[in-house]
Amino acid sequence: LDLLEDAIRTIQKKDNGGLSYEELYRNAYTLVLHKHGARLYKLMRDVIEEHLQKDVRVIVQNALYNNFLEALNTQWQDHKVSMQVIKDVFMYMDRVYVKNNKVDEVQDLGLKL
């Protein structure tokens, strides 16, 4: 789980050049296969939510009176790109755990948070 948590944080920082997506996908796949989908889903949701609350919120609030819309748009675009990459890593979880447990898909969850 630590590897995937670190990977999500790295993706959100736009510093994901050194990540092995095959390894990350395989780790997520193995966790879901061994019935740890709930833990993985919660971890992913918590890390994304923490990033939005601690990092993105601060950036947007700091721009409240100076380039607010530009800062908000930049953060929104970055978040959408990050969520697409995160969705690709957790694709198997989307197909199996999410579908079977009727929770939000990764992409939808990221847009709702």
PDB file of C-alpha atoms in Angstrom, residues 43-98:
ATOM      1  CA  LEU A  43      -6.377   4.703   0.759  1.00  0.00           C
ATOM      2  CA  MET A  44      -6.773   6.179  -2.704  1.00  0.00           C
ATOM      3  CA  ARG A  45      -9.761   8.302  -1.637  1.00  0.00           C
ATOM      4  CA  ASP A  46      -8.001   9.528   1.513  1.00  0.00           C
ATOM      5  CA  VAL A  47      -4.790  10.502  -0.308  1.00  0.00           C
ATOM      6  CA  ILE A  48      -6.695  12.375  -3.021  1.00  0.00           C
ATOM      7  CA  GLU A  49      -8.882  14.139  -0.467  1.00  0.00           C
ATOM      8  CA  GLU A  50      -5.885  15.115   1.648  1.00  0.00           C
ATOM      9  CA  HIS A  51      -4.119  16.586  -1.390  1.00  0.00           C
ATOM     10  CA  LEU A  52      -7.192  18.629  -2.308  1.00  0.00           C
ATOM     11  CA  GLN A  53      -7.664  19.918   1.236  1.00  0.00           C
ATOM     12  CA  LYS A  54      -4.052  20.592   2.164  1.00  0.00           C
ATOM     13  CA  ASP A  55      -2.415  21.576  -1.107  1.00  0.00           C
ATOM     14  CA  VAL A  56      -4.980  22.673  -3.662  1.00  0.00           C
ATOM     15  CA  ARG A  57      -7.178  24.551  -1.207  1.00  0.00           C
ATOM     16  CA  VAL A  58      -4.201  26.566   0.066  1.00  0.00           C
ATOM     17  CA  ILE A  59      -3.081  27.510  -3.441  1.00  0.00           C
ATOM     18  CA  VAL A  60      -6.575  28.606  -4.442  1.00  0.00           C
ATOM     19  CA  GLN A  61      -7.165  30.507  -1.190  1.00  0.00           C
ATOM     20  CA  ASN A  62      -3.832  32.293  -1.521  1.00  0.00           C
ATOM     21  CA  ALA A  63      -4.926  33.480  -4.958  1.00  0.00           C
ATOM     22  CA  LEU A  64      -8.304  34.700  -3.735  1.00  0.00           C
ATOM     23  CA  TYR A  65      -7.522  38.354  -4.428  1.00  0.00           C
ATOM     24  CA  ASN A  66      -4.892  37.881  -7.094  1.00  0.00           C
ATOM     25  CA  ASN A  67      -5.415  35.736 -10.206  1.00  0.00           C
ATOM     26  CA  PHE A  68      -8.077  33.617  -8.501  1.00  0.00           C
ATOM     27  CA  LEU A  69      -9.696  32.258 -11.653  1.00  0.00           C
ATOM     28  CA  GLU A  70      -6.354  31.465 -13.218  1.00  0.00           C
ATOM     29  CA  ALA A  71      -5.189  29.616 -10.100  1.00  0.00           C
ATOM     30  CA  LEU A  72      -8.493  27.761  -9.808  1.00  0.00           C
ATOM     31  CA  ASN A  73      -8.430  26.754 -13.470  1.00  0.00           C
ATOM     32  CA  THR A  74      -4.804  25.602 -13.259  1.00  0.00           C
ATOM     33  CA  GLN A  75      -5.532  23.488 -10.191  1.00  0.00           C
ATOM     34  CA  TRP A  76      -8.669  22.022 -11.803  1.00  0.00           C
ATOM     35  CA  GLN A  77      -6.797  21.106 -15.002  1.00  0.00           C
ATOM     36  CA  ASP A  78      -3.936  19.566 -12.994  1.00  0.00           C
ATOM     37  CA  HIS A  79      -6.411  17.582 -10.903  1.00  0.00           C
ATOM     38  CA  LYS A  80      -8.180  16.222 -13.991  1.00  0.00           C
ATOM     39  CA  VAL A  81      -4.862  15.092 -15.496  1.00  0.00           C
ATOM     40  CA  SER A  82      -3.780  13.502 -12.201  1.00  0.00           C
ATOM     41  CA  MET A  83      -7.084  11.679 -11.900  1.00  0.00           C
ATOM     42  CA  GLN A  84      -6.723  10.251 -15.406  1.00  0.00           C
ATOM     43  CA  VAL A  85      -3.298   8.835 -14.528  1.00  0.00           C
ATOM     44  CA  ILE A  86      -4.529   7.528 -11.160  1.00  0.00           C
ATOM     45  CA  LYS A  87      -7.517   5.950 -12.917  1.00  0.00           C
ATOM     46  CA  ASP A  88      -5.148   4.107 -15.256  1.00  0.00           C
ATOM     47  CA  VAL A  89      -3.167   2.714 -12.311  1.00  0.00           C
ATOM     48  CA  PHE A  90      -6.333   1.546 -10.546  1.00  0.00           C
ATOM     49  CA  MET A  91      -8.099   0.266 -13.662  1.00  0.00           C
ATOM     50  CA  TYR A  92      -8.478  -3.279 -12.339  1.00  0.00           C
ATOM     51  CA  MET A  93      -9.955  -1.999  -9.080  1.00  0.00           C
ATOM     52  CA  ASP A  94     -12.479  -0.027 -11.137  1.00  0.00           C
ATOM     53  CA  ARG A  95     -13.475  -3.120 -13.103  1.00  0.00           C
ATOM     54  CA  VAL A  96     -13.747  -5.485 -10.148  1.00  0.00           C
ATOM     55  CA  TYR A  97     -14.005  -3.879  -6.706  1.00  0.00           C
ATOM     56  CA  VAL A  98     -15.875  -0.727  -7.723  1.00  0.00           C
TER      57      VAL A  98
END
